[in-house]
Coordinates of C-alpha atoms in Angstrom, one line a residue:
X24 CA -4.3 20.0 35.0
X25 CA -5.3 17.3 32.4
X26 CA -6.7 14.0 33.4
X27 CA -5.3 10.9 31.7
X28 CA -8.7 9.2 31.6
X29 CA -11.3 9.8 29.0
X30 CA -15.0 10.2 30.0
X31 CA -17.1 8.3 27.5
X32 CA -20.7 8.8 26.3
X33 CA -22.7 8.6 23.2
X34 CA -23.4 12.3 22.6
X35 CA -21.9 15.5 24.0
X36 CA -24.1 18.6 23.9
X37 CA -22.2 21.9 24.2
X38 CA -24.6 24.5 25.7
X39 CA -27.6 24.2 27.9
X40 CA -29.9 26.9 26.7
X41 CA -33.4 26.0 25.6
X42 CA -32.2 24.1 22.5
X43 CA -29.5 22.1 24.3
X44 CA -31.8 21.2 27.2
X45 CA -34.6 20.1 24.8
X46 CA -32.2 17.9 22.8
X47 CA -30.9 16.3 26.0
X48 CA -34.4 15.7 27.3
X49 CA -35.5 13.9 24.1
X50 CA -32.2 11.9 24.1
X51 CA -33.0 10.8 27.6
X52 CA -36.4 9.7 26.6
X53 CA -34.7 7.6 23.9
X54 CA -32.3 6.0 26.3
X55 CA -29.2 7.6 24.7
X56 CA -26.4 8.4 27.1
X57 CA -25.2 12.0 26.8
X58 CA -23.2 14.7 28.7
X59 CA -24.3 18.3 28.7
X60 CA -21.6 21.0 29.1
X61 CA -22.6 24.5 30.1
X62 CA -20.1 27.3 30.7
X63 CA -22.4 29.3 33.1
X64 CA -22.9 28.1 36.7
X65 CA -26.6 29.0 36.7
X66 CA -29.5 29.9 34.4
X67 CA -29.4 33.6 33.5
X68 CA -32.1 35.7 35.1
X69 CA -32.3 37.9 32.0
X70 CA -35.6 37.3 30.1
X71 CA -34.5 37.1 26.5
X72 CA -36.9 35.3 24.2
X73 CA -40.5 35.8 25.3
X74 CA -42.6 34.2 22.6
X75 CA -43.1 30.5 21.7
X76 CA -45.4 29.3 18.9
X77 CA -47.9 26.4 19.1
X78 CA -45.4 23.8 17.8
X79 CA -43.0 24.9 20.5
X80 CA -45.7 24.4 23.1
X81 CA -46.4 20.9 21.6
X82 CA -42.7 20.0 21.9
X83 CA -42.7 21.2 25.6
X84 CA -45.7 18.9 26.1
X85 CA -43.7 16.1 24.6
X86 CA -41.1 16.3 27.4
X87 CA -43.7 16.1 30.1
X88 CA -43.9 19.7 31.4
X89 CA -47.3 20.7 30.1
X90 CA -48.7 21.2 33.6
X91 CA -46.1 23.9 34.3
X92 CA -46.7 25.9 31.1
X93 CA -49.7 27.9 32.3
X94 CA -49.1 27.6 36.0
X95 CA -45.5 28.9 36.0
X96 CA -43.9 29.5 32.6
X97 CA -46.3 31.9 30.9
X98 CA -49.7 32.7 29.4
X99 CA -51.4 32.8 26.1
X100 CA -50.6 35.7 23.7
X101 CA -54.2 36.2 22.6
X102 CA -54.1 39.1 20.1
X103 CA -51.4 40.6 17.9
X104 CA -52.2 44.2 16.8
X105 CA -50.5 46.0 13.9
X106 CA -50.8 49.7 14.5
X107 CA -49.9 52.2 11.8
X108 CA -49.2 55.9 11.8
X109 CA -46.7 58.1 13.7
X110 CA -48.8 58.8 16.8
X111 CA -47.2 57.2 19.9
X112 CA -50.4 55.6 21.2
X113 CA -51.1 51.9 22.0
X114 CA -54.9 52.3 22.0
X115 CA -55.2 53.1 18.3
X116 CA -57.4 50.9 16.0
X117 CA -55.2 48.3 14.3
X118 CA -55.0 48.0 10.5
X119 CA -54.5 44.3 11.1
X120 CA -55.4 42.2 14.1
X121 CA -54.6 38.5 14.6
X122 CA -56.2 36.2 17.1
X123 CA -53.8 33.6 18.5
X124 CA -55.9 32.6 21.5
X125 CA -57.7 30.1 19.3
X126 CA -56.9 26.4 18.7
X127 CA -56.9 26.3 14.9
X128 CA -53.4 25.3 13.9
X129 CA -53.6 21.5 14.1
X130 CA -51.6 21.1 17.3
X131 CA -54.3 21.3 19.9
X132 CA -52.7 24.4 21.4
X133 CA -53.1 28.1 21.3
X134 CA -51.1 30.1 18.7
X135 CA -48.6 31.7 21.0
X136 CA -47.3 31.6 24.5
X137 CA -45.6 34.6 26.1
X138 CA -43.2 33.1 28.6
X139 CA -40.4 33.9 31.0
X140 CA -37.3 32.2 29.5
X141 CA -35.5 31.6 32.8
X142 CA -38.5 29.7 34.2
X143 CA -38.9 27.8 30.9
X144 CA -35.2 26.8 31.1
X145 CA -35.6 25.8 34.8
X146 CA -38.3 23.3 34.0
X147 CA -36.5 22.0 30.9
X148 CA -33.4 21.4 33.0
X149 CA -35.4 19.6 35.6
X150 CA -36.9 17.3 33.0
X151 CA -33.4 16.8 31.5
X152 CA -31.6 15.8 34.7
X153 CA -34.4 13.5 35.7
X154 CA -33.1 11.0 33.1
X155 CA -30.5 8.5 34.2
X156 CA -29.0 8.8 30.8
X157 CA -28.0 12.5 31.3
X158 CA -24.9 13.9 33.0
X159 CA -25.1 17.7 33.4
X160 CA -21.9 19.6 34.0
X161 CA -22.5 23.4 34.6
X162 CA -19.5 25.7 35.0
X163 CA -17.7 23.8 32.3
X164 CA -15.9 25.6 29.4
X165 CA -15.2 23.9 26.2
X166 CA -11.6 24.6 25.1
X167 CA -10.9 22.1 22.3
X168 CA -12.8 19.8 19.9
X169 CA -11.3 17.2 17.5
X170 CA -12.6 14.4 15.5
X171 CA -10.4 11.3 15.2
X172 CA -10.8 7.6 14.4
X173 CA -14.6 7.6 14.3
X174 CA -15.0 9.5 17.6
X175 CA -15.2 13.1 18.8
X176 CA -12.9 14.3 21.6
X177 CA -14.1 17.3 23.5
X178 CA -11.8 19.0 26.1
X179 CA -13.4 21.2 28.7
X180 CA -12.2 23.0 31.8
X181 CA -14.2 22.7 35.0
X182 CA -14.8 25.3 37.8
X183 CA -11.6 24.4 39.5
X184 CA -9.5 24.9 36.3
X185 CA -8.9 21.2 35.8
X186 CA -9.1 20.0 32.2
X187 CA -11.0 16.8 31.1
X188 CA -11.7 15.1 27.8
X189 CA -14.9 13.3 26.7
X190 CA -14.9 10.7 24.0
X191 CA -18.2 10.4 22.2
X192 CA -19.8 9.2 19.0
X193 CA -21.3 12.6 18.2
X194 CA -21.1 16.2 19.5
X195 CA -23.8 18.9 19.1
X196 CA -23.1 22.6 19.4
X197 CA -26.1 24.3 21.0
X198 CA -23.9 27.0 22.4
X199 CA -25.3 30.0 20.5
X200 CA -24.2 32.2 17.7
X201 CA -20.9 33.0 19.3
X202 CA -20.3 29.6 20.8
X203 CA -17.1 27.6 20.6
X204 CA -18.4 24.8 18.4
X205 CA -19.0 26.9 15.3
X206 CA -16.6 29.8 15.8
X207 CA -13.5 27.7 16.8
X208 CA -14.1 24.3 15.3
X209 CA -16.5 24.4 12.3
X210 CA -15.8 27.8 10.8
X211 CA -12.2 26.8 9.9
X212 CA -13.8 23.8 8.1
X213 CA -15.9 26.1 5.9
X214 CA -19.1 26.3 7.8
X215 CA -20.2 29.9 8.1
X216 CA -23.3 32.0 9.0
X217 CA -24.9 33.6 6.0
X218 CA -27.8 36.0 5.2
X219 CA -30.9 33.7 5.2
X220 CA -33.0 35.9 2.9
X221 CA -31.8 38.6 0.6
X222 CA -35.0 40.8 1.1
X223 CA -34.6 41.0 4.9
X224 CA -32.7 43.9 6.4
X225 CA -30.1 43.7 9.2
X226 CA -30.4 46.4 11.8
X227 CA -29.8 47.2 15.5
X228 CA -32.7 47.4 17.9
X229 CA -32.9 48.1 21.6
X230 CA -34.6 45.5 23.8
X231 CA -36.2 46.7 27.0
X232 CA -37.7 44.6 29.8
X233 CA -39.7 46.3 32.6
X234 CA -41.2 44.9 35.7
X235 CA -44.3 46.9 36.6
X236 CA -45.7 47.5 40.0
X237 CA -49.2 49.0 40.7
X238 CA -49.6 52.5 42.0
X239 CA -52.4 53.1 44.6
X240 CA -54.1 56.0 46.3
X241 CA -51.8 55.7 49.3
X242 CA -48.5 55.5 47.4
X243 CA -49.4 58.0 44.7
X244 CA -52.2 60.2 46.1
X245 CA -51.9 62.9 43.4
X246 CA -52.3 60.5 40.5
X247 CA -55.3 62.0 38.7
X248 CA -57.2 58.8 37.6
X249 CA -58.2 57.9 41.2
X250 CA -60.7 60.7 41.1
X251 CA -62.3 59.1 38.0
X252 CA -62.8 55.8 39.9
X253 CA -59.9 53.8 38.4
X254 CA -58.6 50.9 40.4
X255 CA -54.8 50.1 40.3
X256 CA -55.5 47.2 38.0
X257 CA -57.5 49.3 35.6
X258 CA -54.7 51.8 35.5
X259 CA -52.2 49.1 34.6
X260 CA -54.5 47.7 31.9
X261 CA -54.9 51.2 30.4
X262 CA -51.2 51.9 30.1
X263 CA -50.0 48.4 29.3
X264 CA -52.7 46.8 27.1
X265 CA -53.0 43.0 27.0
X266 CA -52.6 42.8 23.2
X267 CA -49.1 42.4 21.8
X268 CA -48.5 45.5 19.6
X269 CA -46.5 45.7 16.4
X270 CA -46.0 49.5 16.1
X271 CA -45.6 50.1 12.3
X272 CA -44.3 53.7 12.7
X273 CA -42.3 54.7 9.7
X274 CA -40.3 57.1 11.9
X275 CA -39.3 54.5 14.4
X276 CA -40.7 50.9 14.2
X277 CA -41.2 49.2 17.6
X278 CA -42.8 46.1 19.2
X279 CA -44.2 45.8 22.7
X280 CA -46.3 43.7 25.0
X281 CA -46.7 41.8 28.2
X282 CA -45.0 38.5 28.8
X283 CA -44.8 35.8 31.5
X284 CA -47.7 35.2 33.9
X285 CA -50.2 38.0 34.4
X286 CA -49.1 38.3 38.0
X287 CA -45.5 38.9 37.0
X288 CA -46.4 42.2 35.2
X289 CA -43.5 42.0 32.8
X290 CA -43.4 44.2 29.7
X291 CA -41.1 44.1 26.7
X292 CA -40.5 47.1 24.4
X293 CA -38.2 46.9 21.4
X294 CA -37.4 49.8 19.0
X295 CA -35.1 50.3 16.1
X296 CA -31.8 52.3 16.3
X297 CA -31.9 54.8 13.5
X298 CA -29.0 55.7 11.2
X299 CA -26.4 57.9 13.0
X300 CA -27.5 56.7 16.4
X301 CA -25.5 54.5 18.8
X302 CA -27.2 51.4 20.2
X303 CA -25.5 51.6 23.6
X304 CA -26.4 55.3 24.0
X305 CA -30.0 54.6 22.9
X306 CA -30.2 52.0 25.7
X307 CA -29.5 54.7 28.3
X308 CA -32.3 56.1 30.6
X309 CA -32.5 59.5 29.0
X310 CA -33.1 58.1 25.5
X311 CA -35.5 55.5 26.9
X312 CA -37.6 58.3 28.4
X313 CA -37.5 60.1 25.0
X314 CA -38.5 57.1 22.9
X315 CA -40.6 54.9 25.1
X316 CA -42.3 57.1 27.7
X317 CA -44.5 58.8 25.2
X318 CA -46.3 55.4 24.8
X319 CA -47.1 55.3 28.5
X320 CA -48.1 59.0 28.6
X321 CA -51.8 59.7 27.7
X322 CA -53.4 62.9 26.6
X323 CA -55.5 64.4 29.3
X324 CA -58.4 64.7 26.9
X325 CA -58.8 60.9 26.9
X326 CA -60.0 61.3 30.5
X327 CA -61.6 64.7 30.3
X328 CA -58.5 66.2 32.0
X329 CA -56.5 69.3 30.9
X330 CA -53.0 67.8 31.6
X331 CA -51.4 64.6 30.3
X332 CA -51.1 61.5 32.5
X333 CA -48.0 59.4 32.7
X334 CA -47.7 56.1 34.4
X335 CA -45.6 56.6 37.5
X336 CA -41.9 56.1 36.7
X337 CA -41.2 54.8 40.2
X338 CA -43.5 51.9 39.5
X339 CA -41.2 50.7 36.7
X340 CA -38.1 48.6 37.4
X341 CA -35.7 48.1 34.5
X342 CA -34.7 44.5 34.1
X343 CA -32.9 44.9 30.7
X344 CA -32.0 47.7 28.4
X345 CA -29.4 46.9 25.7
X346 CA -29.0 46.8 21.9
X347 CA -28.9 43.7 19.8
X348 CA -29.0 42.9 16.1
X349 CA -32.2 42.0 14.2
X350 CA -31.1 39.7 11.5
X351 CA -32.1 36.5 9.7
X352 CA -29.0 34.3 9.2
X353 CA -28.4 30.6 8.8
X354 CA -25.3 28.4 8.4
X355 CA -24.5 27.0 4.9
X356 CA -24.2 23.6 6.6
X357 CA -25.3 22.4 10.0
X358 CA -22.9 19.4 10.4
X359 CA -19.4 18.2 9.5
X360 CA -18.5 14.6 10.2
X361 CA -19.7 13.8 13.7
X362 CA -20.3 17.4 14.8
X363 CA -23.6 19.2 14.3
X364 CA -25.1 22.6 15.1
X365 CA -28.6 23.4 16.3
X366 CA -30.5 26.4 17.6
X367 CA -28.8 29.8 17.5
X368 CA -25.5 28.2 16.7
X369 CA -27.0 27.2 13.3
X370 CA -29.5 30.0 12.6
X371 CA -30.7 33.3 14.1
X372 CA -34.1 34.9 13.6
X373 CA -35.4 38.4 14.2
X374 CA -38.3 38.3 16.8
X375 CA -41.1 39.4 14.4
X376 CA -42.5 35.8 14.2
X377 CA -41.6 34.4 17.6
X378 CA -39.6 31.7 15.9
X379 CA -36.2 31.8 17.7
X380 CA -36.7 29.3 20.5
X381 CA -39.3 27.3 18.6
X382 CA -36.9 26.7 15.7
X383 CA -34.3 25.5 18.1
X384 CA -36.9 23.1 19.6
X385 CA -37.6 21.7 16.1
X386 CA -33.9 21.2 15.5
X387 CA -33.7 19.3 18.8
X388 CA -36.6 17.0 18.4
X389 CA -35.8 16.1 14.8
X390 CA -32.1 15.6 15.6
X391 CA -32.6 13.6 18.8
X392 CA -34.2 10.5 17.2
X393 CA -31.5 10.4 14.5
X394 CA -28.7 10.5 17.0
X395 CA -30.5 7.9 19.1
X396 CA -30.6 5.3 16.3
X397 CA -27.2 6.3 14.9
X398 CA -25.6 5.7 18.3
X399 CA -27.3 2.4 18.7
X400 CA -26.7 1.0 15.2
X401 CA -23.0 2.1 15.1
X402 CA -22.3 -0.6 17.6
X403 CA -22.7 -3.0 14.7
X404 CA -20.6 -0.6 12.5
X405 CA -23.3 -0.1 9.9
X406 CA -24.8 3.0 8.2
X407 CA -23.6 6.4 7.1
X408 CA -24.0 9.1 9.7
X409 CA -23.1 11.9 7.3
X410 CA -26.1 11.0 5.0
X411 CA -28.4 10.9 8.0
X412 CA -27.3 14.3 9.3
X413 CA -27.5 15.7 5.8
X414 CA -31.1 14.5 5.5
X415 CA -31.8 16.2 8.9
X416 CA -30.4 19.4 7.6
X417 CA -32.4 19.1 4.3
X418 CA -35.7 18.7 6.2
X419 CA -35.0 21.4 8.7
X420 CA -34.0 23.9 6.0
X421 CA -37.4 23.4 4.4
X422 CA -39.2 24.0 7.7
X423 CA -37.0 27.0 8.4
X424 CA -38.1 28.5 5.2
X425 CA -41.7 28.4 6.4
X426 CA -40.8 30.0 9.7
X427 CA -38.7 32.6 7.9
X428 CA -41.6 33.5 5.5
X429 CA -43.9 34.3 8.5
X430 CA -41.1 36.3 10.2
X431 CA -40.4 38.3 7.0
X432 CA -44.0 39.1 6.4
X433 CA -44.5 40.4 9.9
X434 CA -41.2 42.3 9.7
X435 CA -42.2 44.0 6.5
X436 CA -45.4 45.2 8.1
X437 CA -43.5 46.6 11.1
X438 CA -40.5 48.2 9.3
X439 CA -42.0 49.5 6.1
X440 CA -41.1 53.2 5.7
X441 CA -42.2 53.9 2.1
X442 CA -45.4 55.9 2.4
X443 CA -46.7 54.7 -0.9
X444 CA -46.3 51.1 0.0
X445 CA -47.9 51.7 3.4
X446 CA -50.9 53.3 1.7
X447 CA -51.3 50.4 -0.7
X448 CA -50.9 47.9 2.1
X449 CA -53.5 49.5 4.2
X450 CA -56.0 49.6 1.4
X451 CA -55.3 46.0 0.4
X452 CA -55.9 44.8 3.9
X453 CA -59.1 46.9 4.2
X454 CA -60.5 45.4 1.0
X455 CA -59.6 41.9 2.1
X456 CA -61.9 42.3 5.1
X457 CA -65.0 42.3 2.7
X458 CA -64.4 38.7 1.7
X459 CA -65.4 36.5 4.7
X460 CA -62.9 33.6 4.0
X461 CA -60.0 36.1 3.5
X462 CA -61.1 38.0 6.6
X463 CA -61.0 34.8 8.7
X464 CA -57.6 33.8 7.3
X465 CA -56.2 37.2 8.2
X466 CA -57.6 37.1 11.7
X467 CA -56.4 33.6 12.5
X468 CA -53.0 34.0 10.8
X469 CA -53.5 31.2 8.3
X470 CA -51.9 28.9 10.9
X471 CA -52.5 25.6 9.2
X472 CA -50.3 26.9 6.4
X473 CA -47.5 26.5 8.9
X474 CA -48.0 22.7 9.2
X475 CA -45.0 21.6 7.2
X476 CA -44.9 19.0 4.5
X477 CA -41.5 18.1 3.4
X478 CA -40.5 17.8 -0.2
X479 CA -38.9 14.4 -0.8
X480 CA -35.4 13.7 -2.0
X481 CA -33.6 10.4 -2.0
X482 CA -32.6 9.2 1.4
X483 CA -35.0 11.2 3.5
X484 CA -36.8 9.1 6.1
X485 CA -40.4 9.0 4.8
X486 CA -42.4 7.6 2.0
X487 CA -43.8 10.4 -0.2
X488 CA -46.1 8.0 -2.1
X489 CA -48.0 7.3 1.2
X490 CA -48.5 10.8 2.8
X491 CA -44.9 10.7 4.2
X492 CA -43.4 14.0 5.2
X493 CA -46.6 15.5 6.6
X494 CA -46.7 16.8 10.2
X495 CA -49.3 14.7 12.0
X496 CA -52.0 16.9 13.6
X497 CA -52.6 16.5 17.3
X498 CA -56.1 16.0 18.5
X499 CA -57.9 15.5 21.9
X500 CA -58.9 12.0 22.8
X501 CA -60.3 10.1 25.8
X502 CA -59.4 6.9 27.4
X503 CA -61.3 3.8 26.3
X504 CA -61.8 2.6 29.8
X505 CA -64.4 3.8 32.3
X506 CA -62.4 6.9 33.4
X507 CA -62.8 8.6 30.1
X508 CA -59.8 10.8 30.9
X509 CA -59.0 13.5 28.3
X510 CA -55.6 13.3 26.7
X511 CA -53.5 14.8 24.0
X512 CA -53.0 12.3 21.1
X513 CA -49.2 12.7 21.2
X514 CA -49.2 11.6 24.8
X515 CA -50.9 8.3 24.0
X516 CA -49.0 7.6 20.7
X517 CA -45.6 8.3 22.3
X518 CA -46.6 7.4 25.9
X519 CA -44.3 6.7 28.8
X520 CA -42.7 3.3 28.7
X521 CA -42.8 3.0 24.9
X522 CA -39.4 2.0 23.6
X523 CA -39.8 2.0 19.8
X524 CA -38.6 5.1 18.0
X525 CA -41.3 4.9 15.4
X526 CA -44.9 4.3 16.5
X527 CA -47.9 2.8 14.8
X528 CA -51.3 4.6 14.9
X529 CA -54.5 3.0 13.7
X530 CA -57.3 5.5 13.0
X531 CA -60.8 4.2 12.7
X532 CA -64.1 5.9 12.0
X533 CA -66.0 3.4 14.1
X534 CA -65.3 0.5 16.5
X535 CA -66.9 -2.0 14.0
X536 CA -63.6 -1.9 12.1
X537 CA -61.4 -2.7 15.1
X538 CA -61.1 -6.5 14.7
X539 CA -60.2 -6.4 11.0
X540 CA -57.7 -3.6 11.7
X541 CA -56.1 -5.6 14.5
X542 CA -55.6 -8.5 12.2
X543 CA -53.9 -6.3 9.6
X544 CA -51.7 -4.4 12.0
X545 CA -50.3 -7.7 13.4
X546 CA -47.9 -7.6 10.4
X547 CA -45.9 -5.2 12.5
X548 CA -44.6 -8.0 14.7
X549 CA -43.8 -10.2 11.6
X550 CA -41.6 -7.7 9.7
X551 CA -40.3 -5.1 12.1
X552 CA -37.4 -7.1 13.6
X553 CA -38.3 -5.5 17.0
X554 CA -37.8 -1.9 15.8
X555 CA -41.5 -1.2 15.7
X556 CA -43.6 -3.0 18.4
X557 CA -47.0 -4.5 18.1
X558 CA -47.6 -4.1 21.8
X559 CA -47.2 -0.3 21.4
X560 CA -49.8 0.2 18.7
X561 CA -52.3 3.0 19.5
X562 CA -56.0 2.9 18.2
X563 CA -57.9 6.2 17.9
X564 CA -61.6 5.8 17.1
X565 CA -64.0 8.5 16.0
X566 CA -67.1 7.0 17.6
X567 CA -68.1 3.7 19.2
X568 CA -71.3 2.9 17.2
X569 CA -72.3 0.6 20.1
X570 CA -69.6 -2.0 19.3
X571 CA -67.3 -3.1 22.2
X572 CA -63.6 -3.9 21.8
X573 CA -63.0 -7.6 20.9
X574 CA -59.2 -7.7 21.3
X575 CA -57.1 -7.8 24.4
X576 CA -55.6 -4.4 23.7
X577 CA -58.4 -2.3 25.1
X578 CA -55.9 -0.2 27.1
X579 CA -54.5 1.2 23.8
X580 CA -57.9 2.3 22.5
X581 CA -58.9 5.9 22.6
X582 CA -61.8 7.9 21.3
X583 CA -61.9 11.3 19.8
X584 CA -62.9 14.0 22.3
X585 CA -64.7 17.3 21.5
X586 CA -63.5 20.7 22.2
X587 CA -66.2 21.1 24.8
X588 CA -64.9 18.0 26.6
X589 CA -61.4 19.3 26.5
X590 CA -62.6 22.6 27.9
X591 CA -64.0 20.8 31.0
X592 CA -60.8 18.9 31.6
X593 CA -57.8 19.8 33.7
X594 CA -55.7 20.2 30.6
X595 CA -57.6 23.4 29.8
X596 CA -56.8 25.0 33.1
X597 CA -55.0 28.4 32.7
X598 CA -55.5 28.6 29.0
X599 CA -58.3 29.7 26.7
X600 CA -61.0 27.2 25.6
X601 CA -60.3 25.6 22.2
X602 CA -62.2 27.8 19.8
X603 CA -62.1 26.7 16.2
X604 CA -60.8 23.3 17.2
X605 CA -61.4 20.7 14.5
X606 CA -61.7 17.2 16.1
X607 CA -61.6 15.6 12.6
X608 CA -58.1 17.0 11.7
X609 CA -56.7 13.5 11.6
X610 CA -59.4 12.3 9.2
X611 CA -58.7 15.3 6.9
X612 CA -54.9 14.8 6.8
X613 CA -55.0 10.9 6.6
X614 CA -57.5 11.0 3.7
X615 CA -59.1 7.7 4.6
X616 CA -55.9 5.8 5.5
X617 CA -56.2 3.7 8.7
X618 CA -52.6 2.8 9.4
X619 CA -49.9 5.4 10.1
X620 CA -46.3 5.0 11.0
X621 CA -45.1 8.1 12.9
X622 CA -41.6 9.4 13.6
X623 CA -40.7 10.8 17.0
X624 CA -40.7 14.4 15.6
X625 CA -44.5 13.9 14.9
X626 CA -44.0 13.6 11.1
X627 CA -45.6 10.8 9.2
X628 CA -43.2 8.2 7.8
X629 CA -46.1 6.6 5.8
X630 CA -49.8 6.0 5.9
X631 CA -51.9 3.4 4.1
X632 CA -55.1 1.4 4.2
X633 CA -54.1 -2.2 3.6
X634 CA -52.0 -4.9 5.3
X635 CA -49.8 -5.3 2.1
X636 CA -49.0 -1.5 2.0
X637 CA -48.3 -1.5 5.7
X638 CA -45.8 -4.3 5.3
X639 CA -43.9 -2.3 2.6
X640 CA -43.9 0.8 4.7
X641 CA -42.6 -0.9 7.8
X642 CA -40.0 -2.9 5.9
X643 CA -38.6 0.3 4.4
X644 CA -38.6 2.1 7.8
X645 CA -36.7 -0.8 9.4
X646 CA -34.1 -0.8 6.7
X647 CA -33.5 2.9 7.4
X648 CA -33.3 2.4 11.2
X649 CA -31.0 -0.6 10.7

């Protein structure tokens, strides 16, 4: 049954997985009306993605759910171990070990979070529906999309079988790699998924999720390790190590490790399906016992026993066991007219770099602010939305290349089967450990290399002559009033209640430069036409040097905080202390520039050191936004 009335909104989002929910939440922050359609009635309970990198954590922080990250969603993935050889042991010495429990990547966060995706999605949806600008429609199946007369018309069927049509300015397909938006609407228009990198293979793997319970002397009286004084927790740690392991076995590569909260005791194991094997059959219990159980069976000699010791099978509950493709693929275009793709609908990653969900988050936060100003300015019928969306694609493709490079490098380590190349790799890494700076880069994963800097082409929204296109580092700071509360710099620059899309940051070495900086930054009010607000300017000062604030804007003044101060704050609860944290990251990136115009996706539009230059940067930004 079709309704004669159109529903109307600014943006329709098809799909409410992590990417769709993140896009909706940022649109809500930017006061942009939107409707989210999701075909499933509830969040799936299947833990699919389990890893989120530090930029993904930063983006979660940006939607206000930082407090839930370590209390409910997951825990830090502290070490990645790359294990060589063909022995099926997880306790072997690694030929490469990376430390991701540190805070070295320029975001203020640890390198990786191992999470429960259903819980992650629950908190994202909660943040999403808290906005009055969001309408969420679960159990709604998209059945037609058409673009006509400057609008997109999306037809969907609700749970009762009634059909409805939404009229919107833009539609975003965040409905996955087999979703309706790409498969049924955009593929006939020439948008197709292609191999993202010619050197990366495409194979089938089996993904296995286990929920582990602890044996004890009462439930398993014959388990031999009780006589050696092992506790149930020590048994668990011995068979399921805390480190995340990349098993570089040329006979059958695999990846395994814990995920979720420590109390959840969830374990992921993935292994390759070899030539001549069937993925569905390899997912069955008999083959799981053959392939996986040797890794949780220890030789008795390890404990001074004559017989091998296997973790009790009745303490293992299988949550998932099914095949899927490991591939790196991306669409040749991510938009056509007023319809765009993001997340898995636009690109898919193998899990070697933990980039799947994180890349979708980056799509969402960089698309949201563009849609927000496009929807607003189209009321005056100005601007070219296709150029704006093409610029979004151009930037995201550059960032995707960085993520893909990390994924490919990890994948090459795991899946290499040429014994000569394995020998050369192992010796190369061994020799690198004798050079301290190289050894440190290897151990920390060269994380600051992942801080993107966009290459400029005409029309992109940043000023390349004034540091534009660089991702702004996040630092710890403290409130300038008596409370001295520790904060993340993103939270004060893009704080609650701020309405401007672009924000102005003033970074000062000492308080003595505050009065002069305030006079210079007042140009914002004169030239921004209301797009960039003087009353939303944030000052971050390295040190006070005994000088007190002389403006009326003391509530917007923050001082840099040290890693030790952060470690003592509530923000550090549940996560490792910030080892290798650099409180002067902003100084290093800004290269002496005091005034910074920052986009909502945390990229610098432009940075400068004079009132005249600031006027030029703001004028150009306003022209883009208008």
